[in-house]
Every structure is written in structure tokens, then in C-alpha cells.
Amino acid sequence: MSAPASVSQARPVAIPISDTLPWLIGAALFGLLLYYFVGIDQGATSVFGDNMYIHELVHDARHLLSFPCH
Ligand SMILES: [Zn+2]
């Protein structure tokens, strides 16, 4: 059994790095910011001082991801 002569093949699309780099940097910064607020923002390392609003907001996610808390 032979393949038909007019079979089109899928070709990868080349995306220039200048188009993807801003998205990559933005996603990395967003991930680091999310990581900070979920995992690290507490007590002396809190950017908002002594109030615990962010900590309480992400508290369940913090324990779900096994970050130390109390
Ligand atoms: Zn806790």
C-alpha cells in the first residue's frame, strides 16, 4: 500500500525569540510573585508589615503546597 502523492505534511512554525521573550519574562515574574505571596510572605519577610491579609488569603494553598506556616 503506497501513500498518495499529494499528502501534505505538517511543518513547524518558527516563532522568533523576540516575540516569545516578553511572555517568558512576564510568566517568570508572575510565577515568582505568586511563589513569594503563597510561600514566603509572612512575618518579617512580609511586604505589607504586620497585617496578615495576604497570608490569610493564601493560607490554605500554603498548607496544600506544604510550605511551613505557624
Ligand atoms: Zn497555617
PDB file of C-alpha atoms and ligand atoms in Angstrom:
ATOM      1  CA  MET A   1       0.000   0.000   0.000  1.00  0.00           C
ATOM      2  CA  SER A   2       1.521   3.325  -1.011  1.00  0.00           C
ATOM      3  CA  ALA A   3       0.704   6.810   0.203  1.00  0.00           C
ATOM      4  CA  PRO A   4      -0.986   9.200  -2.169  1.00  0.00           C
ATOM      5  CA  ALA A   5       1.347  11.627  -3.897  1.00  0.00           C
ATOM      6  CA  SER A   6      -0.448  14.755  -2.707  1.00  0.00           C
ATOM      7  CA  VAL A   7      -0.175  14.224   1.066  1.00  0.00           C
ATOM      8  CA  SER A   8       0.638  17.470   2.807  1.00  0.00           C
ATOM      9  CA  GLN A   9       2.929  17.317   5.779  1.00  0.00           C
ATOM     10  CA  ALA A  10       2.651  19.458   8.854  1.00  0.00           C
ATOM     11  CA  ARG A  11       5.513  21.864   9.261  1.00  0.00           C
ATOM     12  CA  PRO A  12       6.545  23.571  12.484  1.00  0.00           C
ATOM     13  CA  VAL A  13       6.076  27.303  12.643  1.00  0.00           C
ATOM     14  CA  ALA A  14       9.172  29.211  13.637  1.00  0.00           C
ATOM     15  CA  ILE A  15       8.328  31.832  16.267  1.00  0.00           C
ATOM     16  CA  PRO A  16      11.061  34.435  16.727  1.00  0.00           C
ATOM     17  CA  ILE A  17      12.546  34.734  20.209  1.00  0.00           C
ATOM     18  CA  SER A  18      11.751  38.458  20.223  1.00  0.00           C
ATOM     19  CA  ASP A  19       8.054  37.548  20.159  1.00  0.00           C
ATOM     20  CA  THR A  20       8.252  34.992  22.949  1.00  0.00           C
ATOM     21  CA  LEU A  21      10.805  36.562  25.299  1.00  0.00           C
ATOM     22  CA  PRO A  22       8.456  39.180  26.817  1.00  0.00           C
ATOM     23  CA  TRP A  23       5.902  36.445  27.565  1.00  0.00           C
ATOM     24  CA  LEU A  24       8.574  34.223  29.072  1.00  0.00           C
ATOM     25  CA  ILE A  25       9.876  37.022  31.295  1.00  0.00           C
ATOM     26  CA  GLY A  26       6.346  38.051  32.286  1.00  0.00           C
ATOM     27  CA  ALA A  27       5.375  34.486  33.171  1.00  0.00           C
ATOM     28  CA  ALA A  28       8.554  34.040  35.209  1.00  0.00           C
ATOM     29  CA  LEU A  29       7.978  37.277  37.133  1.00  0.00           C
ATOM     30  CA  PHE A  30       4.334  36.386  37.754  1.00  0.00           C
ATOM     31  CA  GLY A  31       5.385  32.932  38.960  1.00  0.00           C
ATOM     32  CA  LEU A  32       7.974  34.380  41.307  1.00  0.00           C
ATOM     33  CA  LEU A  33       5.448  36.880  42.656  1.00  0.00           C
ATOM     34  CA  LEU A  34       2.909  34.115  43.218  1.00  0.00           C
ATOM     35  CA  TYR A  35       5.565  31.928  44.836  1.00  0.00           C
ATOM     36  CA  TYR A  36       6.506  34.769  47.157  1.00  0.00           C
ATOM     37  CA  PHE A  37       2.959  35.536  48.270  1.00  0.00           C
ATOM     38  CA  VAL A  38       2.000  31.894  48.754  1.00  0.00           C
ATOM     39  CA  GLY A  39       5.205  30.559  50.224  1.00  0.00           C
ATOM     40  CA  ILE A  40       7.272  33.286  51.809  1.00  0.00           C
ATOM     41  CA  ASP A  41       5.176  36.338  52.704  1.00  0.00           C
ATOM     42  CA  GLN A  42       4.850  36.036  56.457  1.00  0.00           C
ATOM     43  CA  GLY A  43       6.122  37.901  59.495  1.00  0.00           C
ATOM     44  CA  ALA A  44       9.453  39.636  58.977  1.00  0.00           C
ATOM     45  CA  THR A  45       9.505  38.906  55.238  1.00  0.00           C
ATOM     46  CA  SER A  46       6.070  40.400  54.636  1.00  0.00           C
ATOM     47  CA  VAL A  47       5.958  43.364  52.277  1.00  0.00           C
ATOM     48  CA  PHE A  48       2.844  44.711  53.981  1.00  0.00           C
ATOM     49  CA  GLY A  49       4.163  44.833  57.519  1.00  0.00           C
ATOM     50  CA  ASP A  50       2.404  43.157  60.403  1.00  0.00           C
ATOM     51  CA  ASN A  51      -1.011  42.680  58.843  1.00  0.00           C
ATOM     52  CA  MET A  52      -1.758  39.151  57.713  1.00  0.00           C
ATOM     53  CA  TYR A  53      -4.218  39.819  54.887  1.00  0.00           C
ATOM     54  CA  ILE A  54      -2.181  38.163  52.142  1.00  0.00           C
ATOM     55  CA  HIS A  55      -1.136  35.333  54.423  1.00  0.00           C
ATOM     56  CA  GLU A  56      -4.695  34.566  55.416  1.00  0.00           C
ATOM     57  CA  LEU A  57      -5.861  34.841  51.813  1.00  0.00           C
ATOM     58  CA  VAL A  58      -3.424  32.188  50.582  1.00  0.00           C
ATOM     59  CA  HIS A  59      -3.295  30.182  53.798  1.00  0.00           C
ATOM     60  CA  ASP A  60      -4.987  27.034  52.507  1.00  0.00           C
ATOM     61  CA  ALA A  61      -2.868  26.998  49.368  1.00  0.00           C
ATOM     62  CA  ARG A  62       0.174  27.415  51.558  1.00  0.00           C
ATOM     63  CA  HIS A  63      -0.634  24.290  53.556  1.00  0.00           C
ATOM     64  CA  LEU A  64      -1.708  22.397  50.465  1.00  0.00           C
ATOM     65  CA  LEU A  65       1.732  23.014  48.948  1.00  0.00           C
ATOM     66  CA  SER A  66       3.476  22.037  52.233  1.00  0.00           C
ATOM     67  CA  PHE A  67       5.043  25.390  52.992  1.00  0.00           C
ATOM     68  CA  PRO A  68       5.782  25.842  56.693  1.00  0.00           C
ATOM     69  CA  CYS A  69       3.477  28.276  58.410  1.00  0.00           C
ATOM     70  CA  HIS A  70       2.999  28.529  62.142  1.00  0.00           C
TER      71      HIS A  70
HETATM   72 ZN    ZN B   1      -1.020  27.807  58.647  1.00  0.00          ZN
END
